[in-house]
CSV table of C-alpha atoms in Angstrom, one decimal:
chain,number,residue,atom,x,y,z
J,260,MET,CA,0.0,0.0,0.0
J,261,TYR,CA,2.9,2.3,0.8
J,262,ASN,CA,4.0,2.1,-2.8
J,263,LEU,CA,0.6,3.0,-4.1
J,264,VAL,CA,0.6,6.1,-1.9
J,265,LEU,CA,4.0,7.0,-3.2
J,266,LYS,CA,2.7,6.5,-6.7
J,267,ASP,CA,-0.1,9.0,-6.1
J,268,VAL,CA,2.3,11.5,-4.5
J,269,ARG,CA,4.9,11.2,-7.3
J,270,LEU,CA,2.6,10.7,-10.3
J,271,ALA,CA,-1.1,11.3,-9.8
J,272,VAL,CA,-1.3,14.3,-7.6
J,273,PRO,CA,0.2,17.4,-9.2
J,274,PRO,CA,2.6,19.3,-6.9
J,275,PHE,CA,0.2,22.3,-7.1
J,276,PHE,CA,-2.2,20.5,-4.7
J,277,PHE,CA,0.5,20.3,-2.1
J,278,ILE,CA,1.0,24.1,-2.3
J,279,LEU,CA,-2.6,25.0,-2.5
J,280,PRO,CA,-3.2,24.4,1.2
J,281,PHE,CA,-0.8,27.3,1.9
J,282,LEU,CA,-2.7,29.7,-0.5
J,283,ILE,CA,-6.1,28.7,0.8
J,284,GLY,CA,-4.9,28.6,4.4
J,285,ALA,CA,-3.8,32.2,4.1
J,286,LEU,CA,-7.4,33.2,3.7
J,287,MET,CA,-7.6,32.6,7.5
J,288,LEU,CA,-5.9,36.0,7.7
J,289,ILE,CA,-9.1,37.8,6.6
J,290,PRO,CA,-10.4,39.1,10.0
J,291,GLY,CA,-13.8,37.7,11.1
J,292,TRP,CA,-14.5,35.9,7.8
J,293,ILE,CA,-16.7,32.8,7.5
J,294,TYR,CA,-13.8,30.4,7.9
J,295,PHE,CA,-15.8,27.2,7.0
J,296,ILE,CA,-15.2,28.3,3.4
J,297,VAL,CA,-11.4,27.8,3.7
J,298,LEU,CA,-11.8,24.0,4.0
J,299,LEU,CA,-14.7,23.9,1.7
J,300,TYR,CA,-12.3,25.1,-1.0
J,301,PHE,CA,-10.7,21.7,-0.7
J,302,CYS,CA,-14.0,20.0,-1.7
J,303,TRP,CA,-14.7,22.6,-4.4
J,304,ILE,CA,-11.3,22.8,-6.0
J,305,THR,CA,-8.9,20.0,-5.0
J,306,ILE,CA,-11.2,17.0,-5.2
J,307,PRO,CA,-12.8,17.6,-8.6
J,308,ASN,CA,-9.4,18.5,-10.2
J,309,LEU,CA,-7.7,15.5,-8.7
J,310,PHE,CA,-10.3,13.1,-9.8
J,311,ASN,CA,-10.3,14.5,-13.3
J,312,GLN,CA,-6.6,14.2,-13.3
J,313,PHE,CA,-6.8,10.5,-12.3
J,314,LYS,CA,-9.3,9.9,-15.1
J,315,ALA,CA,-7.3,11.8,-17.7
J,316,GLN,CA,-4.1,9.9,-16.8
J,317,ASN,CA,-6.0,6.5,-17.0
J,318,ASP,CA,-4.8,5.9,-13.5
J,319,LEU,CA,-7.3,3.1,-12.8
J,320,MET,CA,-6.0,0.9,-15.7
J,321,PHE,CA,-2.4,1.8,-14.9
J,322,THR,CA,-2.8,0.7,-11.3
J,323,SER,CA,-4.9,-2.4,-11.9
J,324,VAL,CA,-2.2,-4.1,-14.0
J,325,LEU,CA,0.4,-3.6,-11.2
J,326,PRO,CA,0.8,-6.4,-8.7
J,327,VAL,CA,-1.5,-4.8,-6.1
J,328,ALA,CA,-4.8,-5.8,-4.4
J,329,LYS,CA,-7.9,-4.0,-5.3
J,330,ARG,CA,-8.5,-3.4,-1.6
J,331,ASP,CA,-5.2,-1.6,-1.3
J,332,MET,CA,-5.9,0.5,-4.3
J,333,VAL,CA,-8.9,2.0,-2.4
J,334,LYS,CA,-7.1,2.2,0.9
J,335,ALA,CA,-4.1,4.0,-0.6
J,336,ARG,CA,-6.4,6.5,-2.4
J,337,VAL,CA,-8.3,7.2,0.8
J,338,ALA,CA,-5.0,7.7,2.6
J,339,VAL,CA,-4.0,10.3,0.0
J,340,ILE,CA,-7.3,12.2,0.3
J,341,VAL,CA,-7.2,12.1,4.1
J,342,GLY,CA,-3.6,13.2,4.1
J,343,LEU,CA,-4.4,16.2,1.9
J,344,GLU,CA,-7.4,17.0,4.2
J,345,LEU,CA,-5.1,16.9,7.2
J,346,LEU,CA,-2.6,19.1,5.4
J,347,HIS,CA,-5.3,21.6,4.7
J,348,ILE,CA,-6.6,21.6,8.2
J,349,VAL,CA,-3.2,21.9,9.9
J,350,ILE,CA,-2.0,24.7,7.7
J,351,ALA,CA,-5.4,26.5,8.1
J,352,ALA,CA,-5.2,26.1,11.8
J,353,ILE,CA,-1.7,27.6,11.9
J,354,PHE,CA,-2.9,30.6,9.8
J,355,GLY,CA,-5.9,30.7,12.1
J,356,SER,CA,-3.7,31.1,15.2
J,357,ILE,CA,-1.7,33.8,13.5
J,358,SER,CA,-5.0,35.5,12.6
J,359,MET,CA,-6.1,35.5,16.2
J,360,VAL,CA,-2.8,37.0,17.3
J,361,LEU,CA,-2.9,39.6,14.5
J,362,TYR,CA,-6.4,40.8,15.3
J,363,PRO,CA,-7.0,40.3,19.1
J,364,ASP,CA,-9.9,42.7,19.2
J,365,VAL,CA,-11.9,41.6,16.2
J,366,THR,CA,-15.6,40.8,16.9
J,367,TYR,CA,-16.4,37.4,15.4
J,368,TYR,CA,-19.8,37.2,13.9
J,369,PHE,CA,-18.9,33.8,12.4
J,370,PHE,CA,-17.0,31.1,14.3
J,371,PRO,CA,-13.6,32.2,15.5
J,372,PRO,CA,-10.8,29.8,14.5
J,373,ASN,CA,-10.4,28.0,17.8
J,374,MET,CA,-10.1,24.3,18.7
J,375,GLY,CA,-13.9,23.8,18.8
J,376,PHE,CA,-14.2,25.3,15.3
J,377,TRP,CA,-11.5,22.9,13.9
J,378,GLY,CA,-13.4,20.0,15.6
J,379,LEU,CA,-16.5,21.1,13.5
J,380,ASN,CA,-14.3,21.2,10.4
J,381,LEU,CA,-13.1,17.7,11.0
J,382,VAL,CA,-16.7,16.5,11.3
J,383,MET,CA,-17.6,18.4,8.1
J,384,LEU,CA,-14.8,16.6,6.2
J,385,ALA,CA,-15.8,13.3,7.8
J,386,ILE,CA,-19.3,13.7,6.3
J,387,PHE,CA,-17.8,14.6,3.0
J,388,ASN,CA,-15.6,11.5,3.0
J,389,LEU,CA,-18.4,9.2,4.1
J,390,ILE,CA,-20.5,10.3,1.2
J,391,PHE,CA,-18.0,11.0,-1.6
J,392,ILE,CA,-15.6,8.0,-1.3
J,393,PRO,CA,-18.2,5.1,-1.3
J,394,MET,CA,-20.3,6.8,-3.9
J,395,PHE,CA,-17.3,7.3,-6.2
J,396,TYR,CA,-16.2,3.7,-5.9
J,397,LYS,CA,-19.5,2.4,-7.2
J,398,THR,CA,-17.9,3.0,-10.7
J,399,ALA,CA,-14.4,4.2,-9.7
J,400,TYR,CA,-14.4,6.8,-12.5
J,401,LYS,CA,-17.7,8.9,-12.3
J,402,PHE,CA,-17.4,11.4,-9.6
J,403,GLY,CA,-19.9,14.2,-10.5
J,404,TRP,CA,-22.9,13.1,-8.5
J,405,ALA,CA,-20.8,11.8,-5.6
J,406,LEU,CA,-19.1,15.2,-5.4
J,407,PHE,CA,-22.5,17.0,-5.6
J,408,ALA,CA,-24.0,14.9,-2.8
J,409,ALA,CA,-20.9,15.1,-0.6
J,410,VAL,CA,-20.4,18.9,-1.1
J,411,THR,CA,-24.1,19.5,-0.4
J,412,ALA,CA,-24.0,17.5,2.8
J,413,ALA,CA,-20.8,19.2,4.0
J,414,MET,CA,-22.2,22.7,3.2
J,415,LEU,CA,-25.5,21.9,5.0
J,416,PHE,CA,-23.5,20.7,8.0
J,417,ALA,CA,-21.4,23.9,8.0
J,418,GLY,CA,-24.5,26.1,7.4
J,419,ILE,CA,-26.5,24.5,10.2
J,420,ALA,CA,-23.6,24.6,12.6
J,421,GLN,CA,-23.0,28.3,11.8
J,422,TRP,CA,-26.7,29.2,12.1
J,423,LEU,CA,-26.9,27.5,15.5
J,424,GLY,CA,-23.7,29.3,16.5
J,425,ILE,CA,-25.3,32.6,15.8
J,426,GLN,CA,-28.9,31.8,16.9
J,427,SER,CA,-28.5,29.5,19.9
J,428,PRO,CA,-27.1,31.2,23.1
J,429,VAL,CA,-25.8,27.9,24.4
J,430,VAL,CA,-24.0,27.0,21.2
J,431,ASN,CA,-22.8,30.5,20.8
J,432,ASP,CA,-21.3,30.6,24.3
J,433,LEU,CA,-19.7,27.2,23.7
J,434,PHE,CA,-17.9,28.1,20.4
J,435,TYR,CA,-17.3,31.8,20.9
J,436,GLY,CA,-16.4,31.8,24.6
J,437,THR,CA,-12.8,32.3,25.7
J,438,GLY,CA,-13.2,31.3,29.4
J,439,THR,CA,-11.4,28.3,30.8
J,440,GLN,CA,-14.6,26.2,30.9
J,441,GLN,CA,-15.4,27.0,27.2
J,442,VAL,CA,-11.8,26.4,26.1
J,443,THR,CA,-11.8,23.0,27.8
J,444,LEU,CA,-15.0,22.1,26.1
J,445,GLN,CA,-13.6,23.3,22.8
J,446,ALA,CA,-10.6,21.0,23.3
J,447,PHE,CA,-13.1,18.1,23.8
J,448,ILE,CA,-15.0,19.0,20.7
J,449,LEU,CA,-11.7,18.9,18.8
J,450,ILE,CA,-10.9,15.5,20.2
J,451,ALA,CA,-14.4,14.3,19.3
J,452,GLY,CA,-13.9,15.8,15.8
J,453,ILE,CA,-10.7,13.9,15.4
J,454,MET,CA,-12.4,10.6,16.5
J,455,ILE,CA,-15.4,11.2,14.2
J,456,PHE,CA,-13.1,12.0,11.3
J,457,ALA,CA,-11.1,8.9,11.8
J,458,ALA,CA,-14.2,6.7,12.3
J,459,LEU,CA,-16.1,8.0,9.3
J,460,SER,CA,-13.1,7.9,7.0
J,461,ILE,CA,-12.4,4.3,7.9
J,462,MET,CA,-16.0,3.5,7.4
J,463,ALA,CA,-15.9,5.3,4.0
J,464,SER,CA,-12.9,3.3,3.0
J,465,ARG,CA,-14.5,-0.1,4.0
J,466,LEU,CA,-17.7,0.7,2.1
J,467,ALA,CA,-15.7,1.8,-0.9
J,468,VAL,CA,-13.6,-1.4,-0.8
J,469,LYS,CA,-16.8,-3.5,-0.8
J,470,ARG,CA,-18.1,-1.6,-3.8
J,471,PHE,CA,-14.9,-1.5,-5.7
J,472,LEU,CA,-14.5,-5.3,-5.5
J,473,ARG,CA,-17.6,-5.5,-7.6
J,474,VAL,CA,-16.4,-3.0,-10.2
J,475,GLU,CA,-15.3,-4.5,-13.6
J,476,LEU,CA,-12.2,-2.8,-14.7
U,23,MET,CA,5.0,-27.0,-18.7
U,24,LEU,CA,2.0,-24.8,-19.3
U,25,ALA,CA,2.6,-21.1,-19.1
U,26,LEU,CA,-1.1,-20.4,-19.3
U,27,ASP,CA,-4.0,-22.7,-18.7
U,28,ILE,CA,-7.5,-21.4,-19.1
U,29,ARG,CA,-10.4,-23.7,-18.3
U,30,ASN,CA,-14.1,-23.2,-18.9
U,31,VAL,CA,-14.1,-19.4,-18.3
U,32,ASN,CA,-17.7,-18.0,-18.4
U,33,LYS,CA,-18.6,-14.4,-18.0
U,34,SER,CA,-22.0,-12.8,-18.8
U,35,TYR,CA,-22.6,-9.2,-19.7
U,36,PRO,CA,-26.0,-7.8,-20.6
U,37,ASN,CA,-25.1,-7.9,-24.4
U,38,PHE,CA,-22.2,-10.3,-24.5
U,39,GLN,CA,-21.0,-13.6,-23.1
U,40,LEU,CA,-17.8,-15.5,-22.8
U,41,LYS,CA,-18.8,-19.1,-23.1
U,42,ASN,CA,-16.6,-21.9,-21.8
U,43,VAL,CA,-13.4,-20.3,-22.9
U,44,SER,CA,-10.6,-22.9,-22.6
U,45,PHE,CA,-7.1,-22.9,-24.1
U,46,GLN,CA,-3.5,-23.7,-23.1
U,47,LEU,CA,-0.2,-22.0,-23.9
U,48,GLU,CA,3.0,-24.1,-23.6
U,49,LYS,CA,6.0,-22.4,-22.1
U,50,GLY,CA,8.4,-20.9,-24.6
U,51,TYR,CA,6.0,-20.3,-27.4
U,52,ILE,CA,4.0,-17.5,-29.0
U,53,MET,CA,0.3,-17.9,-29.2
U,54,GLY,CA,-1.7,-15.6,-31.4
U,55,PHE,CA,-5.1,-14.8,-30.0
U,56,ILE,CA,-7.3,-13.8,-32.9
U,57,GLY,CA,-10.9,-12.7,-33.3
U,58,ALA,CA,-12.8,-9.8,-34.8
U,59,ASN,CA,-13.4,-6.6,-32.7
U,60,GLY,CA,-15.7,-7.4,-29.9
U,61,ALA,CA,-15.2,-11.2,-30.1
U,62,GLY,CA,-14.0,-11.4,-26.5
U,63,LYS,CA,-10.2,-11.1,-26.7
U,64,THR,CA,-9.8,-8.2,-24.3
U,65,THR,CA,-12.5,-9.7,-21.9
U,66,THR,CA,-10.5,-12.9,-21.8
U,67,ILE,CA,-7.3,-11.1,-21.2
U,68,LYS,CA,-8.9,-9.1,-18.4
U,69,SER,CA,-10.1,-12.3,-16.9
U,70,ILE,CA,-6.5,-13.7,-17.0
U,71,LEU,CA,-5.3,-10.6,-15.1
U,72,ASN,CA,-8.2,-10.8,-12.6
U,73,MET,CA,-9.4,-7.4,-13.7
U,74,THR,CA,-12.9,-8.7,-14.3
U,75,ARG,CA,-14.8,-11.2,-12.2
U,76,MET,CA,-15.5,-14.5,-13.9
U,77,ASP,CA,-18.8,-16.2,-13.4
U,78,SER,CA,-17.0,-19.6,-13.4
U,79,GLY,CA,-13.9,-21.2,-14.6
U,80,GLU,CA,-10.2,-21.4,-13.6
U,81,ILE,CA,-7.0,-19.7,-14.8
U,82,HIS,CA,-3.6,-21.2,-14.0
U,83,VAL,CA,-0.4,-19.4,-14.7
U,84,PHE,CA,2.8,-21.6,-14.4
U,85,GLY,CA,0.6,-24.2,-12.7
U,86,LYS,CA,-0.7,-21.8,-10.0
U,87,ASN,CA,-4.3,-20.7,-9.7
U,88,MET,CA,-4.5,-17.0,-10.5
U,89,ALA,CA,-7.4,-16.4,-8.1
U,90,ASN,CA,-5.3,-17.6,-5.2
U,91,HIS,CA,-1.8,-16.4,-6.2
U,92,GLU,CA,-2.6,-13.1,-7.9
U,93,PHE,CA,0.2,-10.9,-6.5
U,94,GLU,CA,2.8,-13.6,-6.8
U,95,LEU,CA,1.8,-14.3,-10.4
U,96,LYS,CA,1.4,-10.7,-11.5
U,97,GLN,CA,5.1,-10.3,-10.6
U,98,GLU,CA,5.8,-12.8,-13.4
U,99,ILE,CA,3.3,-11.4,-15.9
U,100,GLY,CA,4.2,-8.5,-18.2
U,101,TYR,CA,1.3,-6.7,-19.8
U,102,ALA,CA,1.3,-4.4,-22.8
U,103,MET,CA,-1.7,-2.8,-24.4
U,104,GLY,CA,-1.5,-1.2,-27.8
U,105,GLY,CA,-2.9,2.3,-27.8
U,106,ALA,CA,-3.3,2.5,-24.0
U,107,GLU,CA,-2.0,5.8,-22.6
U,108,PHE,CA,-1.0,6.3,-19.0
U,109,TYR,CA,0.6,9.3,-17.5
U,110,THR,CA,1.6,10.6,-20.9
U,111,ARG,CA,3.1,13.9,-19.7
U,112,CYS,CA,5.4,12.0,-17.3
U,113,LYS,CA,9.0,11.3,-18.2
U,114,VAL,CA,10.0,7.7,-18.9
U,115,LYS,CA,12.5,7.8,-16.0
U,116,ALA,CA,9.9,9.1,-13.5
U,117,LEU,CA,7.4,6.5,-14.5
U,118,THR,CA,9.9,3.7,-14.3
U,119,ASP,CA,11.0,4.9,-10.8
U,120,VAL,CA,7.4,4.5,-9.6
U,121,ILE,CA,6.7,1.2,-11.4
U,122,LYS,CA,9.9,-0.6,-10.3
U,123,LYS,CA,9.0,-0.2,-6.6
U,124,PHE,CA,6.1,-2.7,-7.1
U,125,TYR,CA,8.3,-5.5,-8.3
U,126,ALA,CA,10.3,-7.7,-6.0
U,127,HIS,CA,12.7,-9.0,-8.7
U,128,TRP,CA,13.3,-5.7,-10.5
U,129,ASP,CA,16.7,-5.6,-12.2
U,130,ASP,CA,18.1,-2.2,-13.1
U,131,GLU,CA,20.9,-3.8,-15.1
U,132,THR,CA,18.4,-5.6,-17.4
U,133,TYR,CA,16.4,-2.4,-17.7
U,134,ARG,CA,19.4,-0.5,-18.9
U,135,ILE,CA,20.2,-3.2,-21.4
U,136,TYR,CA,16.7,-3.0,-22.9
U,137,LEU,CA,16.7,0.8,-22.9
U,138,ARG,CA,19.9,0.6,-25.0
U,139,LYS,CA,18.6,-2.2,-27.2
U,140,PHE,CA,15.3,-0.5,-27.9
U,141,LYS,CA,17.0,3.0,-28.2
U,142,LEU,CA,14.6,4.4,-25.5
U,143,ASP,CA,15.5,7.8,-24.2
U,144,GLU,CA,14.6,8.0,-20.5
U,145,ASN,CA,14.3,11.7,-20.6
U,146,LYS,CA,11.5,11.7,-23.1
U,147,ARG,CA,8.0,12.1,-22.0
U,148,ILE,CA,5.6,9.1,-22.7
U,149,ALA,CA,3.6,11.3,-25.1
U,150,GLU,CA,6.8,11.9,-27.1
U,151,LEU,CA,7.3,8.2,-27.8
U,152,SER,CA,6.0,6.7,-31.0
U,153,THR,CA,3.4,4.0,-30.7
U,154,GLY,CA,6.0,1.3,-31.4
U,155,MET,CA,8.3,2.8,-28.8
U,156,LYS,CA,5.5,2.7,-26.2
U,157,VAL,CA,5.1,-1.0,-26.7
U,158,LYS,CA,8.9,-1.5,-26.5
U,159,TYR,CA,8.8,0.5,-23.2
U,160,SER,CA,6.1,-1.8,-21.8
U,161,ILE,CA,8.2,-4.8,-22.9
U,162,ALA,CA,11.4,-3.3,-21.3
U,163,ILE,CA,9.5,-2.9,-18.1
U,164,ALA,CA,8.0,-6.4,-18.2
U,165,LEU,CA,11.4,-8.0,-18.9
U,166,SER,CA,13.1,-6.0,-16.2
U,167,HIS,CA,10.8,-7.3,-13.5
U,168,GLY,CA,11.5,-10.8,-14.7
U,169,ALA,CA,8.2,-11.5,-16.4
U,170,LYS,CA,8.0,-14.9,-17.9
U,171,LEU,CA,4.6,-14.6,-19.5
U,172,LEU,CA,3.9,-11.6,-21.7
U,173,ILE,CA,0.3,-10.7,-22.4
U,174,LEU,CA,0.2,-8.3,-25.3
U,175,ASP,CA,-3.2,-6.9,-26.2
U,176,GLU,CA,-3.1,-5.7,-29.8
U,177,PRO,CA,0.5,-4.4,-29.4
U,178,THR,CA,1.0,-3.9,-33.2
U,179,SER,CA,-2.2,-2.1,-34.0
U,180,GLY,CA,-1.5,1.4,-35.2
U,181,LEU,CA,2.1,0.6,-36.1
U,182,ASP,CA,3.6,1.0,-39.6
U,183,PRO,CA,4.8,-2.1,-41.3
U,184,VAL,CA,8.5,-1.5,-40.5
U,185,ALA,CA,7.8,-1.0,-36.7
U,186,ARG,CA,5.5,-4.1,-36.8
U,187,ASP,CA,8.1,-6.2,-38.4
U,188,GLU,CA,10.7,-5.0,-35.9
U,189,LEU,CA,8.5,-5.9,-32.9
U,190,LEU,CA,7.7,-9.3,-34.3
U,191,ASP,CA,11.4,-10.0,-34.5
U,192,ILE,CA,11.8,-8.9,-30.9
U,193,PHE,CA,9.0,-11.3,-29.8
U,194,GLN,CA,10.6,-14.2,-31.7
U,195,GLY,CA,13.9,-13.4,-30.1
U,196,LEU,CA,12.4,-13.3,-26.6
U,197,VAL,CA,10.9,-16.8,-26.8
U,198,ALA,CA,14.0,-18.3,-28.5
U,199,ASP,CA,15.5,-19.6,-25.2
U,200,GLY,CA,12.3,-21.2,-24.1
U,201,GLU,CA,11.8,-19.3,-20.9
U,202,ILE,CA,9.4,-16.6,-22.0
U,203,SER,CA,5.9,-17.2,-23.4
U,204,ILE,CA,3.8,-14.7,-25.2
U,205,LEU,CA,0.0,-14.5,-25.6
U,206,PHE,CA,-0.5,-12.0,-28.4
U,207,SER,CA,-4.0,-10.8,-29.2
U,208,THR,CA,-4.5,-9.1,-32.5
U,209,HIS,CA,-6.9,-8.7,-35.4
U,210,ILE,CA,-3.9,-8.1,-37.8
U,211,THR,CA,-3.5,-11.8,-38.8
U,212,SER,CA,-0.5,-11.2,-41.0
U,213,ASP,CA,1.5,-10.5,-37.9
U,214,LEU,CA,0.7,-14.0,-36.6
U,215,GLU,CA,1.5,-15.6,-40.0
U,216,LYS,CA,5.0,-14.3,-39.4
U,217,CYS,CA,5.6,-15.1,-35.7
U,218,ALA,CA,3.0,-17.2,-33.9
U,219,ASP,CA,3.5,-20.9,-33.1
U,220,PHE,CA,-0.1,-21.5,-31.9
U,221,ILE,CA,-3.3,-19.9,-32.8
U,222,THR,CA,-6.4,-19.5,-30.7
U,223,PHE,CA,-9.5,-18.2,-32.5
U,224,ILE,CA,-12.3,-16.6,-30.6
U,225,GLU,CA,-15.6,-15.7,-32.2
U,226,ASP,CA,-18.6,-14.3,-30.4
U,227,GLY,CA,-17.3,-15.2,-27.0
U,228,GLN,CA,-16.5,-18.8,-27.9
U,229,ILE,CA,-13.2,-20.5,-28.8
U,230,VAL,CA,-13.6,-21.9,-32.3
U,231,ARG,CA,-10.3,-23.7,-32.3
U,232,SER,CA,-6.9,-23.5,-30.6
U,233,GLY,CA,-3.9,-25.3,-31.9
U,234,GLU,CA,-0.6,-25.3,-33.8
U,235,LYS,CA,-0.7,-22.6,-36.5
U,236,GLU,CA,-0.2,-24.8,-39.6
U,237,GLU,CA,-2.6,-27.5,-38.2
U,238,PHE,CA,-5.1,-24.8,-37.4
U,239,LYS,CA,-5.0,-23.5,-41.0
U,240,GLU,CA,-5.0,-26.9,-42.5
U,241,SER,CA,-8.1,-27.9,-40.6
U,242,TYR,CA,-10.0,-25.6,-43.0
U,243,LEU,CA,-10.2,-25.5,-46.8
U,244,LEU,CA,-11.2,-22.6,-49.0
U,245,LEU,CA,-13.3,-23.9,-51.9
U,246,ASN,CA,-13.8,-22.3,-55.2
U,247,GLY,CA,-16.6,-23.5,-57.5
U,248,ALA,CA,-19.0,-22.5,-60.1
U,249,ALA,CA,-22.4,-21.1,-59.0
U,250,THR,CA,-24.1,-24.3,-60.2
U,251,GLN,CA,-22.0,-26.3,-57.8
U,252,LEU,CA,-23.0,-24.3,-54.8
U,253,ASN,CA,-26.2,-26.2,-53.9
U,254,GLN,CA,-24.2,-29.4,-53.7
U,255,VAL,CA,-22.0,-28.1,-50.9
U,256,LYS,CA,-23.9,-25.2,-49.4
U,257,ASP,CA,-25.0,-27.1,-46.2
U,258,ARG,CA,-21.4,-28.1,-45.4
U,259,LEU,CA,-19.9,-24.7,-45.9
U,260,ILE,CA,-19.2,-22.5,-42.8
U,261,SER,CA,-20.0,-19.5,-45.0
U,262,TYR,CA,-19.5,-18.5,-48.6
U,263,LYS,CA,-19.3,-15.4,-50.9
U,264,MET,CA,-20.6,-15.2,-54.4
U,265,ASN,CA,-18.5,-13.6,-57.1
U,266,SER,CA,-18.5,-13.4,-60.9
U,267,PHE,CA,-16.8,-16.7,-61.3
U,268,GLY,CA,-19.0,-18.6,-58.9
U,269,PHE,CA,-18.5,-18.9,-55.2
U,270,THR,CA,-15.7,-19.1,-52.6
U,271,GLY,CA,-16.5,-20.7,-49.3
U,272,LEU,CA,-14.8,-22.0,-46.2
U,273,ILE,CA,-15.3,-25.6,-45.1
U,274,LEU,CA,-13.9,-27.8,-42.4
U,275,ALA,CA,-11.2,-30.0,-44.1
U,276,GLY,CA,-12.9,-33.1,-42.7
U,277,ASP,CA,-16.1,-32.2,-44.5
U,278,TYR,CA,-14.5,-31.9,-47.9
U,279,GLU,CA,-14.9,-34.7,-50.4
U,280,HIS,CA,-12.5,-35.1,-53.3
U,281,SER,CA,-15.4,-36.3,-55.6
U,282,TRP,CA,-16.7,-32.7,-55.6
U,283,ASN,CA,-14.0,-31.8,-58.1
U,284,MET,CA,-13.6,-28.2,-56.9
U,285,LYS,CA,-10.5,-26.2,-56.3
U,286,ALA,CA,-9.6,-26.4,-52.6
U,287,ALA,CA,-6.7,-24.5,-50.9
U,288,THR,CA,-5.5,-23.9,-47.4
U,289,PRO,CA,-6.9,-20.6,-46.3
U,290,SER,CA,-5.0,-17.8,-44.6
U,291,LEU,CA,-5.8,-16.8,-41.0
U,292,GLU,CA,-7.5,-13.7,-42.3
U,293,GLU,CA,-9.8,-15.8,-44.6
U,294,ILE,CA,-10.7,-18.0,-41.7
U,295,MET,CA,-11.6,-15.0,-39.6
U,296,VAL,CA,-13.6,-13.3,-42.4
U,297,TYR,CA,-15.6,-16.4,-43.3
U,298,PHE,CA,-16.5,-17.1,-39.6
U,299,ALA,CA,-17.6,-13.5,-39.2
U,300,LYS,CA,-19.8,-13.9,-42.3
U,301,LYS,CA,-21.4,-17.0,-40.7
U,302,GLU,CA,-22.3,-14.9,-37.6
U,303,ASP,CA,-23.9,-12.3,-39.9
U,304,ALA,CA,-26.0,-14.9,-41.6
U,305,TYR,CA,-27.7,-15.7,-38.2
U,306,VAL,CA,-28.4,-12.1,-37.3
């Protein structure tokens, strides 16, 4: 599987997509912006471009004649997607911390980039993975509807979370608060986010393997 | 020893079926796998490589069941597809560096030898290679990872006669020492007249015949007769064509009777293919 990941990094994923997280992450420097958009750019730009690239390069046929298991083809691809997601989130979080230091007095109408917010982002990407990956592996080449469904679900989650953050005093206090109690809770939300992201991504990978085993290459 | 042993492979698609496909390739020989477009050549090859799920049947490579030893056997199989394009903007060197990691017995020395032999420039991009060069590159890769069975799916299609002839010489050179075996699918039958030892003929998802090339051809006869003689033999012909001199038809050599007093000759592979295709048309 390691060789398959290496193949994607060296051949299938253009270097631009390893630089893009820095460009998109820098958007965190816009004070008080709706930061959910930063990670949604990954779903809007990186994913469709990457999957078009795989298709254009005939990656599926190239990989399937190599001595590799179909199961590992899926697992390696999921590892690459998850890796890129983590790269995006870590870089955005670093820019987020810089943003908070740069503008200490800004009033956040949308979620501030704290640990709780990153927990929500992980859940958003987990939902995206759970829908996109298994839907894509039904054919292993068509990704349009899978992308549409997954992006819609991710945006709905972000929209609802943000709406609650503004409308509900409890949620607002939890995510916007800077007191010790709120910060502790935000750390827990981050940990829960990490766990949900891991669990749903593993589930997505397993469902995708099951579907891909039935695909005729 | 059998390099490839295919037994009773069945596979159904909504509009196409592989029916009881069986044939064997002896180690150290070239087998031509012929059939019209859509006859089932690529589906059979995909079944060999486990890229498609068979409904039933067994495939053994060097005596081992492909279903149980896929990874081990894929190390020993080289695959080249004419016209298939992968990572075309990538340099030969970069592509090789990625591919070689997957093979336990990769030999850089052998790779260098074939690069020189085939005059392949590692710094060229795949898209800059001619069609013939791409096939040579696939063969160089296969031989460098120690492949003993080469499965070539239409490797000569789209090549000019000079490049085709050169490749055929290469294929013959490879099997000369008896270690490497080649399954060579094509619809360009003249290539097989030149280099194949065995022929397997597939038509509409079924193997019509598989055997030594000359025996294969001699098992059929091409009859030429006057139009008035047609009715006498019509039922025994596989199919026939009318022309201004009378008719020309293909018949199984065993069905031919000397008393008919007609001109009979051994057909070429192309003629066998064409007359079988005509038979299919007659039933449509």
